[in-house]
mmCIF file of C-alpha atoms in Angstrom:
data_model
loop_
_atom_site.group_PDB
_atom_site.id
_atom_site.type_symbol
_atom_site.label_atom_id
_atom_site.label_comp_id
_atom_site.label_asym_id
_atom_site.label_seq_id
_atom_site.Cartn_x
_atom_site.Cartn_y
_atom_site.Cartn_z
ATOM 1 C CA MET Q 1 -62.674 112.857 -131.147
ATOM 2 C CA ASP Q 2 -63.090 116.637 -130.788
ATOM 3 C CA ARG Q 3 -62.060 117.634 -127.268
ATOM 4 C CA ASP Q 4 -64.986 120.054 -127.102
ATOM 5 C CA PHE Q 5 -67.276 117.060 -126.595
ATOM 6 C CA ARG Q 6 -67.495 114.081 -124.292
ATOM 7 C CA ILE Q 7 -69.151 110.841 -125.346
ATOM 8 C CA ASP Q 8 -71.482 108.479 -123.532
ATOM 9 C CA VAL Q 9 -72.608 105.246 -125.190
ATOM 10 C CA GLY Q 10 -76.039 104.033 -124.126
ATOM 11 C CA GLN Q 11 -77.555 100.605 -124.635
ATOM 12 C CA GLY Q 12 -80.689 100.778 -126.788
ATOM 13 C CA LEU Q 13 -83.131 103.565 -127.581
ATOM 14 C CA GLU Q 14 -84.487 103.459 -124.038
ATOM 15 C CA SER Q 15 -81.194 105.030 -122.917
ATOM 16 C CA ILE Q 16 -82.089 108.394 -124.461
ATOM 17 C CA ASP Q 17 -85.143 110.562 -123.926
ATOM 18 C CA ALA Q 18 -87.472 110.563 -126.932
ATOM 19 C CA THR Q 19 -88.040 114.334 -126.832
ATOM 20 C CA ARG Q 20 -84.326 115.113 -126.862
ATOM 21 C CA TRP Q 21 -83.708 112.598 -129.645
ATOM 22 C CA ASP Q 22 -86.493 113.984 -131.825
ATOM 23 C CA ALA Q 23 -85.275 117.548 -131.215
ATOM 24 C CA LEU Q 24 -81.874 116.572 -132.622
ATOM 25 C CA ALA Q 25 -83.573 114.896 -135.578
ATOM 26 C CA ALA Q 26 -85.577 118.063 -136.253
ATOM 27 C CA ALA Q 27 -82.356 120.111 -136.230
ATOM 28 C CA THR Q 28 -80.623 117.804 -138.725
ATOM 29 C CA PRO Q 29 -81.084 118.367 -142.460
ATOM 30 C CA GLY Q 30 -82.368 115.344 -144.355
ATOM 31 C CA THR Q 31 -84.095 113.432 -141.564
ATOM 32 C CA THR Q 32 -87.183 111.350 -142.293
ATOM 33 C CA MET Q 33 -89.843 109.594 -140.255
ATOM 34 C CA PHE Q 34 -87.514 106.594 -139.996
ATOM 35 C CA GLN Q 35 -85.181 108.511 -137.687
ATOM 36 C CA ARG Q 36 -87.951 109.264 -135.203
ATOM 37 C CA HIS Q 37 -87.489 107.758 -131.760
ATOM 38 C CA ALA Q 38 -90.913 106.072 -131.998
ATOM 39 C CA TRP Q 39 -89.929 104.131 -135.127
ATOM 40 C CA LEU Q 40 -86.569 102.953 -133.803
ATOM 41 C CA ALA Q 41 -87.934 102.176 -130.337
ATOM 42 C CA ALA Q 42 -90.774 100.119 -131.856
ATOM 43 C CA LEU Q 43 -88.175 97.908 -133.542
ATOM 44 C CA GLU Q 44 -86.637 97.223 -130.132
ATOM 45 C CA ARG Q 45 -89.793 96.900 -128.059
ATOM 46 C CA SER Q 46 -91.265 94.405 -130.518
ATOM 47 C CA ALA Q 47 -88.035 92.354 -130.382
ATOM 48 C CA CYS Q 48 -87.423 92.774 -134.131
ATOM 49 C CA ALA Q 49 -84.061 94.580 -133.834
ATOM 50 C CA VAL Q 50 -82.500 93.264 -130.619
ATOM 51 C CA PRO Q 51 -79.329 91.328 -129.743
ATOM 52 C CA GLU Q 52 -81.215 88.032 -130.063
ATOM 53 C CA THR Q 53 -81.899 88.789 -133.742
ATOM 54 C CA GLY Q 54 -78.375 90.094 -134.395
ATOM 55 C CA TRP Q 55 -79.041 93.828 -133.829
ATOM 56 C CA GLN Q 56 -77.465 95.237 -130.651
ATOM 57 C CA ALA Q 57 -78.306 98.941 -130.506
ATOM 58 C CA LEU Q 58 -75.646 101.297 -129.155
ATOM 59 C CA VAL Q 59 -76.472 104.989 -128.749
ATOM 60 C CA PRO Q 60 -73.397 107.258 -128.785
ATOM 61 C CA CYS Q 61 -74.299 110.706 -127.420
ATOM 62 C CA LEU Q 62 -72.023 113.740 -127.583
ATOM 63 C CA TYR Q 63 -72.315 116.398 -124.881
ATOM 64 C CA ASP Q 64 -70.710 119.825 -124.992
ATOM 65 C CA ALA Q 65 -68.790 121.516 -122.157
ATOM 66 C CA SER Q 66 -72.032 122.763 -120.600
ATOM 67 C CA GLY Q 67 -73.518 119.270 -120.570
ATOM 68 C CA GLU Q 68 -75.978 119.896 -123.408
ATOM 69 C CA LEU Q 69 -76.689 117.088 -125.870
ATOM 70 C CA ALA Q 70 -75.061 118.090 -129.168
ATOM 71 C CA ALA Q 71 -75.277 114.955 -131.330
ATOM 72 C CA ALA Q 72 -76.430 111.340 -131.223
ATOM 73 C CA CYS Q 73 -77.080 108.314 -133.378
ATOM 74 C CA VAL Q 74 -77.939 104.648 -133.051
ATOM 75 C CA VAL Q 75 -75.316 102.225 -134.333
ATOM 76 C CA TYR Q 76 -75.859 98.482 -134.349
ATOM 77 C CA ALA Q 77 -73.325 95.814 -133.457
ATOM 78 C CA LYS Q 78 -74.353 93.120 -135.929
ATOM 79 C CA GLY Q 79 -73.735 89.415 -136.109
ATOM 80 C CA HIS Q 80 -74.863 89.064 -139.743
ATOM 81 C CA SER Q 81 -75.573 91.164 -142.856
ATOM 82 C CA MET Q 82 -79.304 90.587 -143.229
ATOM 83 C CA GLY Q 83 -81.861 93.386 -143.420
ATOM 84 C CA GLU Q 84 -79.437 95.994 -144.780
ATOM 85 C CA TYR Q 85 -79.972 96.178 -148.596
ATOM 86 C CA VAL Q 86 -76.353 97.202 -149.270
ATOM 87 C CA PHE Q 87 -74.697 93.857 -149.674
ATOM 88 C CA ASP Q 88 -71.310 92.981 -148.198
ATOM 89 C CA TRP Q 89 -71.404 89.168 -148.197
ATOM 90 C CA ALA Q 90 -68.265 89.027 -150.362
ATOM 91 C CA TRP Q 91 -66.430 91.238 -147.875
ATOM 92 C CA ALA Q 92 -67.399 88.904 -145.034
ATOM 93 C CA ASP Q 93 -66.186 85.923 -147.071
ATOM 94 C CA ALA Q 94 -62.861 87.643 -147.787
ATOM 95 C CA HIS Q 95 -62.304 88.242 -144.066
ATOM 96 C CA GLU Q 96 -63.093 84.644 -143.210
ATOM 97 C CA ARG Q 97 -60.752 83.306 -145.908
ATOM 98 C CA CYS Q 98 -57.993 85.437 -144.411
ATOM 99 C CA GLY Q 99 -58.692 83.974 -140.976
ATOM 100 C CA LEU Q 100 -60.218 87.228 -139.688
ATOM 101 C CA PRO Q 101 -63.694 87.479 -138.159
ATOM 102 C CA TYR Q 102 -66.040 89.875 -139.958
ATOM 103 C CA TYR Q 103 -68.736 89.835 -137.293
ATOM 104 C CA PRO Q 104 -69.556 91.684 -135.181
ATOM 105 C CA LYS Q 105 -69.408 94.772 -137.334
ATOM 106 C CA LEU Q 106 -70.891 98.218 -136.653
ATOM 107 C CA LEU Q 107 -73.764 99.471 -138.790
ATOM 108 C CA LEU Q 108 -75.299 102.943 -138.875
ATOM 109 C CA ALA Q 109 -78.650 102.458 -140.626
ATOM 110 C CA THR Q 110 -82.345 102.054 -139.907
ATOM 111 C CA PRO Q 111 -82.990 98.307 -139.657
ATOM 112 C CA PHE Q 112 -84.852 96.764 -142.596
ATOM 113 C CA THR Q 113 -85.364 100.208 -144.173
ATOM 114 C CA PRO Q 114 -83.564 101.089 -147.432
ATOM 115 C CA VAL Q 115 -84.521 104.772 -147.310
ATOM 116 C CA ARG Q 116 -82.153 107.683 -147.740
ATOM 117 C CA GLY Q 117 -82.003 109.981 -144.714
ATOM 118 C CA ALA Q 118 -79.736 111.552 -142.121
ATOM 119 C CA ARG Q 119 -78.137 109.109 -139.679
ATOM 120 C CA LEU Q 120 -75.793 111.451 -137.804
ATOM 121 C CA LEU Q 121 -78.145 113.627 -135.757
ATOM 122 C CA GLY Q 122 -76.690 116.890 -134.463
ATOM 123 C CA ARG Q 123 -77.488 120.489 -133.708
ATOM 124 C CA ASP Q 124 -74.997 121.695 -136.340
ATOM 125 C CA ALA Q 125 -72.490 120.423 -138.883
ATOM 126 C CA ALA Q 126 -69.576 120.583 -136.442
ATOM 127 C CA ALA Q 127 -71.373 118.356 -133.958
ATOM 128 C CA ARG Q 128 -72.299 115.866 -136.671
ATOM 129 C CA GLU Q 129 -68.703 115.725 -137.893
ATOM 130 C CA ALA Q 130 -67.498 115.149 -134.319
ATOM 131 C CA LEU Q 131 -70.032 112.331 -133.983
ATOM 132 C CA LEU Q 132 -68.632 110.593 -137.079
ATOM 133 C CA HIS Q 133 -65.113 110.726 -135.645
ATOM 134 C CA ALA Q 134 -66.442 109.421 -132.327
ATOM 135 C CA LEU Q 135 -67.923 106.448 -134.205
ATOM 136 C CA LEU Q 136 -64.574 105.744 -135.844
ATOM 137 C CA ASP Q 137 -62.880 105.889 -132.437
ATOM 138 C CA LEU Q 138 -65.534 103.533 -131.065
ATOM 139 C CA ALA Q 139 -64.938 101.055 -133.915
ATOM 140 C CA ARG Q 140 -61.174 101.093 -133.323
ATOM 141 C CA ARG Q 141 -61.485 100.664 -129.554
ATOM 142 C CA ALA Q 142 -63.991 97.840 -129.950
ATOM 143 C CA ARG Q 143 -61.662 96.148 -132.489
ATOM 144 C CA VAL Q 144 -64.513 95.397 -134.863
ATOM 145 C CA SER Q 145 -63.824 94.517 -138.482
ATOM 146 C CA SER Q 146 -65.661 97.458 -139.994
ATOM 147 C CA LEU Q 147 -68.102 100.368 -139.753
ATOM 148 C CA HIS Q 148 -70.822 100.918 -142.355
ATOM 149 C CA LEU Q 149 -73.096 103.942 -142.859
ATOM 150 C CA LEU Q 150 -75.962 103.318 -145.288
ATOM 151 C CA PHE Q 151 -78.376 105.459 -147.357
ATOM 152 C CA LEU Q 152 -76.685 108.737 -146.490
ATOM 153 C CA THR Q 153 -77.512 112.340 -147.272
ATOM 154 C CA ASP Q 154 -75.186 114.350 -149.496
ATOM 155 C CA GLU Q 155 -73.802 116.151 -146.428
ATOM 156 C CA GLU Q 156 -73.045 112.867 -144.695
ATOM 157 C CA ARG Q 157 -71.386 111.392 -147.757
ATOM 158 C CA ALA Q 158 -69.118 114.436 -148.049
ATOM 159 C CA CYS Q 159 -68.288 114.228 -144.347
ATOM 160 C CA CYS Q 160 -67.418 110.542 -144.666
ATOM 161 C CA GLU Q 161 -65.233 111.143 -147.715
ATOM 162 C CA ALA Q 162 -63.373 113.902 -145.842
ATOM 163 C CA ALA Q 163 -62.781 111.454 -142.982
ATOM 164 C CA GLY Q 164 -61.234 108.937 -145.392
ATOM 165 C CA LEU Q 165 -64.067 106.419 -145.598
ATOM 166 C CA MET Q 166 -64.711 104.466 -148.806
ATOM 167 C CA THR Q 167 -67.979 105.333 -150.538
ATOM 168 C CA ARG Q 168 -70.300 103.227 -152.614
ATOM 169 C CA THR Q 169 -73.232 103.994 -154.905
ATOM 170 C CA THR Q 170 -76.345 101.907 -155.450
ATOM 171 C CA VAL Q 171 -79.523 102.600 -157.410
ATOM 172 C CA GLN Q 172 -83.178 102.741 -156.404
ATOM 173 C CA TYR Q 173 -86.297 103.771 -158.338
ATOM 174 C CA HIS Q 174 -88.491 106.696 -157.285
ATOM 175 C CA TRP Q 175 -91.454 108.487 -158.797
ATOM 176 C CA SER Q 176 -91.459 112.301 -158.675
ATOM 177 C CA GLN Q 177 -94.184 114.798 -159.432
ATOM 178 C CA ALA Q 178 -93.596 116.821 -162.588
ATOM 179 C CA THR Q 179 -93.189 120.547 -163.242
ATOM 180 C CA PRO Q 180 -95.809 121.709 -164.115
ATOM 181 C CA PRO Q 181 -97.510 119.069 -161.953
ATOM 182 C CA TRP Q 182 -99.572 116.241 -163.324
ATOM 183 C CA PRO Q 183 -103.099 116.971 -162.061
ATOM 184 C CA ASP Q 184 -104.163 113.335 -161.857
ATOM 185 C CA PHE Q 185 -103.160 109.761 -162.601
ATOM 186 C CA ASP Q 186 -104.404 109.905 -166.197
ATOM 187 C CA ALA Q 187 -102.144 112.873 -166.880
ATOM 188 C CA PHE Q 188 -99.156 110.985 -165.475
ATOM 189 C CA VAL Q 189 -99.958 107.932 -167.614
ATOM 190 C CA GLY Q 190 -100.291 110.182 -170.640
ATOM 191 C CA ALA Q 191 -96.721 111.373 -170.121
ATOM 192 C CA LEU Q 192 -95.334 107.846 -170.527
ATOM 193 C CA ASN Q 193 -94.122 106.604 -173.866
ATOM 194 C CA HIS Q 194 -96.521 104.552 -175.966
ATOM 195 C CA ASP Q 195 -95.391 101.065 -174.919
ATOM 196 C CA LYS Q 196 -95.295 101.849 -171.200
ATOM 197 C CA ARG Q 197 -98.616 103.689 -171.353
ATOM 198 C CA LYS Q 198 -100.315 100.800 -173.130
ATOM 199 C CA LYS Q 199 -98.893 98.187 -170.758
ATOM 200 C CA LEU Q 200 -99.866 100.107 -167.629
ATOM 201 C CA ARG Q 201 -103.457 100.590 -168.787
ATOM 202 C CA GLN Q 202 -103.744 96.931 -169.733
ATOM 203 C CA GLU Q 203 -102.450 95.818 -166.347
ATOM 204 C CA ARG Q 204 -104.887 98.001 -164.421
ATOM 205 C CA ARG Q 205 -107.795 96.900 -166.636
ATOM 206 C CA LYS Q 206 -107.030 93.215 -166.110
ATOM 207 C CA VAL Q 207 -107.046 93.662 -162.320
ATOM 208 C CA ARG Q 208 -110.411 95.443 -162.467
ATOM 209 C CA GLU Q 209 -111.843 92.771 -164.774
ATOM 210 C CA SER Q 210 -110.766 90.071 -162.307
ATOM 211 C CA GLY Q 211 -113.303 91.492 -159.871
ATOM 212 C CA VAL Q 212 -110.783 92.930 -157.400
ATOM 213 C CA GLU Q 213 -111.940 95.939 -155.384
ATOM 214 C CA LEU Q 214 -109.647 98.219 -153.383
ATOM 215 C CA ARG Q 215 -110.136 100.323 -150.298
ATOM 216 C CA ARG Q 216 -107.790 102.584 -148.386
ATOM 217 C CA LEU Q 217 -107.403 102.671 -144.627
ATOM 218 C CA ARG Q 218 -105.422 105.565 -143.207
ATOM 219 C CA GLY Q 219 -104.140 106.199 -139.715
ATOM 220 C CA ARG Q 220 -106.340 104.985 -136.883
ATOM 221 C CA ALA Q 221 -108.784 103.497 -139.370
ATOM 222 C CA ILE Q 222 -106.291 100.613 -139.501
ATOM 223 C CA ASP Q 223 -107.831 98.696 -136.611
ATOM 224 C CA ALA Q 224 -106.845 95.396 -134.959
ATOM 225 C CA PRO Q 225 -108.588 93.156 -137.544
ATOM 226 C CA ALA Q 226 -106.925 95.124 -140.363
ATOM 227 C CA TRP Q 227 -103.476 94.614 -138.818
ATOM 228 C CA GLU Q 228 -104.177 90.909 -138.379
ATOM 229 C CA LEU Q 229 -105.230 90.641 -142.035
ATOM 230 C CA PHE Q 230 -102.121 92.501 -143.139
ATOM 231 C CA MET Q 231 -99.911 90.218 -141.063
ATOM 232 C CA ARG Q 232 -101.455 87.057 -142.523
ATOM 233 C CA CYS Q 233 -100.829 88.368 -146.025
ATOM 234 C CA TYR Q 234 -97.314 89.517 -145.181
ATOM 235 C CA GLU Q 235 -96.294 86.236 -143.542
ATOM 236 C CA GLN Q 236 -97.777 84.066 -146.302
ATOM 237 C CA THR Q 237 -95.911 85.921 -149.027
ATOM 238 C CA TYR Q 238 -92.613 85.468 -147.157
ATOM 239 C CA ALA Q 239 -93.406 81.772 -146.610
ATOM 240 C CA GLU Q 240 -94.041 81.289 -150.329
ATOM 241 C CA HIS Q 241 -90.501 82.551 -150.937
ATOM 242 C CA GLY Q 242 -89.072 80.216 -148.297
ATOM 243 C CA SER Q 243 -88.134 82.879 -145.766
ATOM 244 C CA MET Q 244 -89.268 84.517 -142.543
ATOM 245 C CA PRO Q 245 -90.303 88.172 -142.230
ATOM 246 C CA TYR Q 246 -88.109 90.531 -140.244
ATOM 247 C CA LEU Q 247 -91.066 92.306 -138.629
ATOM 248 C CA ASN Q 248 -93.933 91.061 -136.463
ATOM 249 C CA LEU Q 249 -97.491 92.029 -135.588
ATOM 250 C CA ASP Q 250 -96.387 93.718 -132.370
ATOM 251 C CA PHE Q 251 -94.162 96.100 -134.363
ATOM 252 C CA PHE Q 252 -96.969 97.132 -136.707
ATOM 253 C CA ARG Q 253 -99.414 97.590 -133.841
ATOM 254 C CA ARG Q 254 -96.914 99.829 -132.077
ATOM 255 C CA LEU Q 255 -96.605 101.930 -135.241
ATOM 256 C CA GLY Q 256 -100.368 102.190 -135.400
ATOM 257 C CA GLU Q 257 -100.419 103.581 -131.879
ATOM 258 C CA ALA Q 258 -97.373 105.855 -132.033
ATOM 259 C CA MET Q 259 -97.308 107.052 -135.672
ATOM 260 C CA PRO Q 260 -100.798 106.689 -137.202
ATOM 261 C CA GLU Q 261 -100.398 109.781 -139.380
ATOM 262 C CA HIS Q 262 -97.653 107.952 -141.295
ATOM 263 C CA LEU Q 263 -99.661 104.872 -142.297
ATOM 264 C CA LEU Q 264 -101.764 103.935 -145.319
ATOM 265 C CA LEU Q 265 -103.050 100.386 -145.767
ATOM 266 C CA ILE Q 266 -104.468 99.435 -149.175
ATOM 267 C CA VAL Q 267 -106.695 96.359 -148.985
ATOM 268 C CA ALA Q 268 -107.776 94.258 -151.980
ATOM 269 C CA SER Q 269 -110.910 92.130 -151.845
ATOM 270 C CA LEU Q 270 -112.314 89.591 -154.299
ATOM 271 C CA HIS Q 271 -115.995 88.647 -154.189
ATOM 272 C CA GLY Q 272 -116.268 90.123 -150.709
ATOM 273 C CA GLU Q 273 -113.185 88.358 -149.307
ATOM 274 C CA ASP Q 274 -110.075 90.347 -148.318
ATOM 275 C CA ILE Q 275 -107.135 88.716 -150.098
ATOM 276 C CA ALA Q 276 -104.176 91.141 -150.175
ATOM 277 C CA CYS Q 277 -102.708 94.262 -148.566
ATOM 278 C CA SER Q 278 -99.940 96.772 -149.106
ATOM 279 C CA LEU Q 279 -98.654 99.087 -146.402
ATOM 280 C CA ILE Q 280 -97.505 102.498 -147.620
ATOM 281 C CA LEU Q 281 -95.631 104.776 -145.237
ATOM 282 C CA LEU Q 282 -96.218 108.500 -145.451
ATOM 283 C CA ASP Q 283 -94.037 111.444 -144.465
ATOM 284 C CA PRO Q 284 -96.514 114.345 -144.812
ATOM 285 C CA ALA Q 285 -93.965 116.995 -143.801
ATOM 286 C CA LEU Q 286 -91.678 115.949 -146.673
ATOM 287 C CA ARG Q 287 -94.569 115.107 -149.044
ATOM 288 C CA ARG Q 288 -92.956 111.706 -149.595
ATOM 289 C CA ALA Q 289 -94.479 108.228 -149.593
ATOM 290 C CA TYR Q 290 -92.682 104.909 -149.295
ATOM 291 C CA GLY Q 291 -93.750 101.569 -150.688
ATOM 292 C CA ARG Q 292 -92.739 99.130 -147.981
ATOM 293 C CA TYR Q 293 -94.630 95.897 -147.282
ATOM 294 C CA TRP Q 294 -97.144 93.789 -149.134
ATOM 295 C CA GLY Q 295 -98.638 90.310 -149.100
ATOM 296 C CA ALA Q 296 -101.447 88.215 -150.604
ATOM 297 C CA LEU Q 297 -103.478 85.218 -149.491
ATOM 298 C CA ARG Q 298 -104.527 84.401 -153.056
ATOM 299 C CA HIS Q 299 -102.771 84.921 -156.349
ATOM 300 C CA VAL Q 300 -104.385 87.365 -158.751
ATOM 301 C CA PRO Q 301 -102.333 88.200 -161.863
ATOM 302 C CA LEU Q 302 -100.854 91.703 -161.761
ATOM 303 C CA LEU Q 303 -102.320 92.524 -158.345
ATOM 304 C CA HIS Q 304 -98.834 93.175 -156.981
ATOM 305 C CA PHE Q 305 -98.313 96.023 -159.449
ATOM 306 C CA GLU Q 306 -101.721 97.513 -158.626
ATOM 307 C CA LEU Q 307 -101.235 97.473 -154.848
ATOM 308 C CA CYS Q 308 -97.554 98.378 -154.763
ATOM 309 C CA TYR Q 309 -97.265 100.949 -157.574
ATOM 310 C CA TYR Q 310 -100.407 102.122 -159.345
ATOM 311 C CA GLU Q 311 -102.774 102.682 -156.424
ATOM 312 C CA PRO Q 312 -100.044 104.331 -154.287
ATOM 313 C CA LEU Q 313 -99.143 106.640 -157.178
ATOM 314 C CA GLN Q 314 -102.793 107.536 -157.644
ATOM 315 C CA PHE Q 315 -102.971 108.316 -153.918
ATOM 316 C CA CYS Q 316 -99.875 110.535 -154.174
ATOM 317 C CA LEU Q 317 -101.353 112.510 -157.045
ATOM 318 C CA GLU Q 318 -104.677 112.939 -155.263
ATOM 319 C CA GLN Q 319 -103.149 113.938 -151.919
ATOM 320 C CA GLY Q 320 -100.273 116.140 -153.079
ATOM 321 C CA PHE Q 321 -97.350 113.857 -152.257
ATOM 322 C CA GLU Q 322 -94.427 114.740 -154.502
ATOM 323 C CA VAL Q 323 -92.200 111.635 -154.267
ATOM 324 C CA PHE Q 324 -92.947 107.924 -154.064
ATOM 325 C CA GLU Q 325 -90.020 105.667 -153.225
ATOM 326 C CA GLY Q 326 -90.507 102.181 -154.574
ATOM 327 C CA GLY Q 327 -88.003 100.440 -152.307
ATOM 328 C CA ALA Q 328 -84.736 98.674 -152.963
ATOM 329 C CA GLN Q 329 -83.650 97.471 -156.407
ATOM 330 C CA GLY Q 330 -85.851 96.449 -159.326
ATOM 331 C CA SER Q 331 -85.304 98.018 -162.748
ATOM 332 C CA HIS Q 332 -88.767 96.678 -163.687
ATOM 333 C CA LYS Q 333 -90.121 99.673 -161.725
ATOM 334 C CA MET Q 334 -89.110 101.953 -164.591
ATOM 335 C CA ALA Q 335 -91.937 100.473 -166.650
ATOM 336 C CA ARG Q 336 -94.293 101.825 -163.950
ATOM 337 C CA GLY Q 337 -92.948 105.373 -164.184
ATOM 338 C CA LEU Q 338 -90.303 105.253 -161.447
ATOM 339 C CA LEU Q 339 -86.913 106.702 -162.350
ATOM 340 C CA PRO Q 340 -83.404 105.736 -161.203
ATOM 341 C CA VAL Q 341 -81.980 107.503 -158.152
ATOM 342 C CA GLU Q 342 -78.499 107.238 -156.654
ATOM 343 C CA CYS Q 343 -78.047 106.176 -153.026
ATOM 344 C CA SER Q 344 -74.768 106.448 -151.118
ATOM 345 C CA SER Q 345 -73.090 104.454 -148.390
ATOM 346 C CA ALA Q 346 -69.725 104.812 -146.638
ATOM 347 C CA HIS Q 347 -67.446 102.119 -145.222
ATOM 348 C CA TRP Q 348 -64.432 101.825 -142.946
ATOM 349 C CA VAL Q 349 -62.509 98.538 -142.794
ATOM 350 C CA ALA Q 350 -59.929 97.961 -140.070
ATOM 351 C CA GLU Q 351 -57.537 95.495 -141.792
ATOM 352 C CA PRO Q 352 -55.283 97.535 -144.124
ATOM 353 C CA ARG Q 353 -54.793 94.846 -146.789
ATOM 354 C CA LEU Q 354 -58.476 94.030 -147.002
ATOM 355 C CA ARG Q 355 -59.302 97.735 -146.983
ATOM 356 C CA ALA Q 356 -57.064 98.209 -150.034
ATOM 357 C CA ALA Q 357 -58.642 95.232 -151.807
ATOM 358 C CA ILE Q 358 -62.176 96.455 -151.091
ATOM 359 C CA ALA Q 359 -61.267 99.974 -152.256
ATOM 360 C CA ALA Q 360 -60.054 98.523 -155.572
ATOM 361 C CA HIS Q 361 -63.266 96.492 -155.834
ATOM 362 C CA LEU Q 362 -65.363 99.609 -155.209
ATOM 363 C CA ASP Q 363 -63.501 101.447 -157.970
ATOM 364 C CA ARG Q 364 -64.376 98.681 -160.449
ATOM 365 C CA GLU Q 365 -67.920 98.468 -159.142
ATOM 366 C CA GLY Q 366 -68.280 102.230 -159.542
ATOM 367 C CA GLU Q 367 -67.278 102.002 -163.195
ATOM 368 C CA MET Q 368 -69.869 99.276 -163.787
ATOM 369 C CA MET Q 369 -72.487 101.314 -161.946
ATOM 370 C CA SER Q 370 -71.752 104.296 -164.185
ATOM 371 C CA GLU Q 371 -72.277 102.096 -167.241
ATOM 372 C CA GLN Q 372 -75.532 100.780 -165.770
ATOM 373 C CA ILE Q 373 -76.737 104.329 -165.175
ATOM 374 C CA ASP Q 374 -75.945 105.287 -168.759
ATOM 375 C CA GLU Q 375 -77.938 102.287 -169.941
ATOM 376 C CA LEU Q 376 -80.889 103.238 -167.723
ATOM 377 C CA ARG Q 377 -80.851 106.751 -169.165
ATOM 378 C CA ARG Q 378 -81.434 105.276 -172.591
ATOM 379 C CA HIS Q 379 -84.623 103.563 -171.413
ATOM 380 C CA LEU Q 380 -86.485 106.241 -169.444
ATOM 381 C CA PRO Q 381 -90.246 105.635 -169.605
ATOM 382 C CA LEU Q 382 -91.376 109.223 -170.219
ATOM 383 C CA ARG Q 383 -92.159 110.595 -173.648
ATOM 384 C CA ARG Q 384 -89.440 112.921 -174.789
ATOM 385 C CA ASP Q 385 -92.002 115.390 -176.137
ATOM 386 C CA THR Q 386 -93.999 115.626 -172.893
ATOM 387 C CA GLU Q 387 -94.287 119.114 -171.464
ATOM 388 C CA ALA Q 388 -94.420 117.920 -167.865
ATOM 389 C CA GLN Q 389 -91.153 116.527 -166.568
ATOM 390 C CA PRO Q 390 -90.258 115.242 -163.097
ATOM 391 C CA ARG Q 391 -88.961 117.997 -160.880
ATOM 392 C CA PRO Q 392 -85.162 118.005 -160.907
ATOM 393 C CA ARG Q 393 -83.716 116.625 -157.677
ATOM 394 C CA ARG Q 394 -80.057 116.296 -156.829
ATOM 395 C CA GLU Q 395 -80.295 112.575 -156.253
ATOM 396 C CA GLU Q 396 -82.055 111.779 -159.517
ATOM 397 C CA ILE Q 397 -80.099 110.441 -162.459
ATOM 398 C CA MET Q 398 -81.407 112.393 -165.413
#
């Protein structure tokens, strides 16, 4: 590690003052609401991301010679690979077959949140680079199998590559406002090609004809009964898929108290009975919205698309949000006007032979990903003759 800094490693988000943490986040390019102390602390205080669930939060802090905080991050010692959305099950299996433990590993990511954003918080690039090297030193001293940094910014990816880490690319699907901007949802739909435009209109019409009505609750309008309804929907949908949700009612209530300006709940009712919800997270400063959680108590055909894509996109167009992130995976989202976007991760593996094997695997995977991207380009949903096109962004594959 850079000798200009000393490192302290705290246990959990409670080990660092929220104001100092958020000041570092504000100084770091590419941060989002998911790096705020309130978000990360809510995951701990609600017992969602704690050692008992396989997420032990460590908080490395770098201090300069004058004792000022220069950089910090939260890295998790993990006993499994769940809740990450960049999958390394095959790597864990390879370690086990070689007689080497894969867990615990170190993970730099926001739990359960596949959103691109800065992880290495620092007052300047030099401090952030020193923090990365401090993490590598920590991984070596702790004798863990590996260190993983997920959903990185371009700056972080470049820093990781310079430090010798292996990088990996995955694909998500995001909607972006056009230039010149679409004035409303109808204008956006009109920019889609004929088949996609026809399908979208049919899907929305069928939901309306079923008798479903929607209402939006924003911020503190999401009261205790609304959170309880959302949680019933959320838990039932997980149960129908044979799994348990990562998050609990206490977590969502804490968000409602600490970060109300970031919350939009869309509620669907049928014949006066509330039957489904979707929770959309908002980052007003970045003009970005994130489709995150949904659930239903009753099945209504196509309601998922209405609550998770169409109504959020209509909200974005009405309220001036410029990007809607549809979450991890799902090429079916292209039919709803979301376009492919590259996401980056970086990985360090301690065992030299396995590191070489994984590097070779990532090379092959990268070639396949490039072919997949080329195929996606051939099936973009927008009309080629439309005047309005999504604003060019570095991370978009166009």
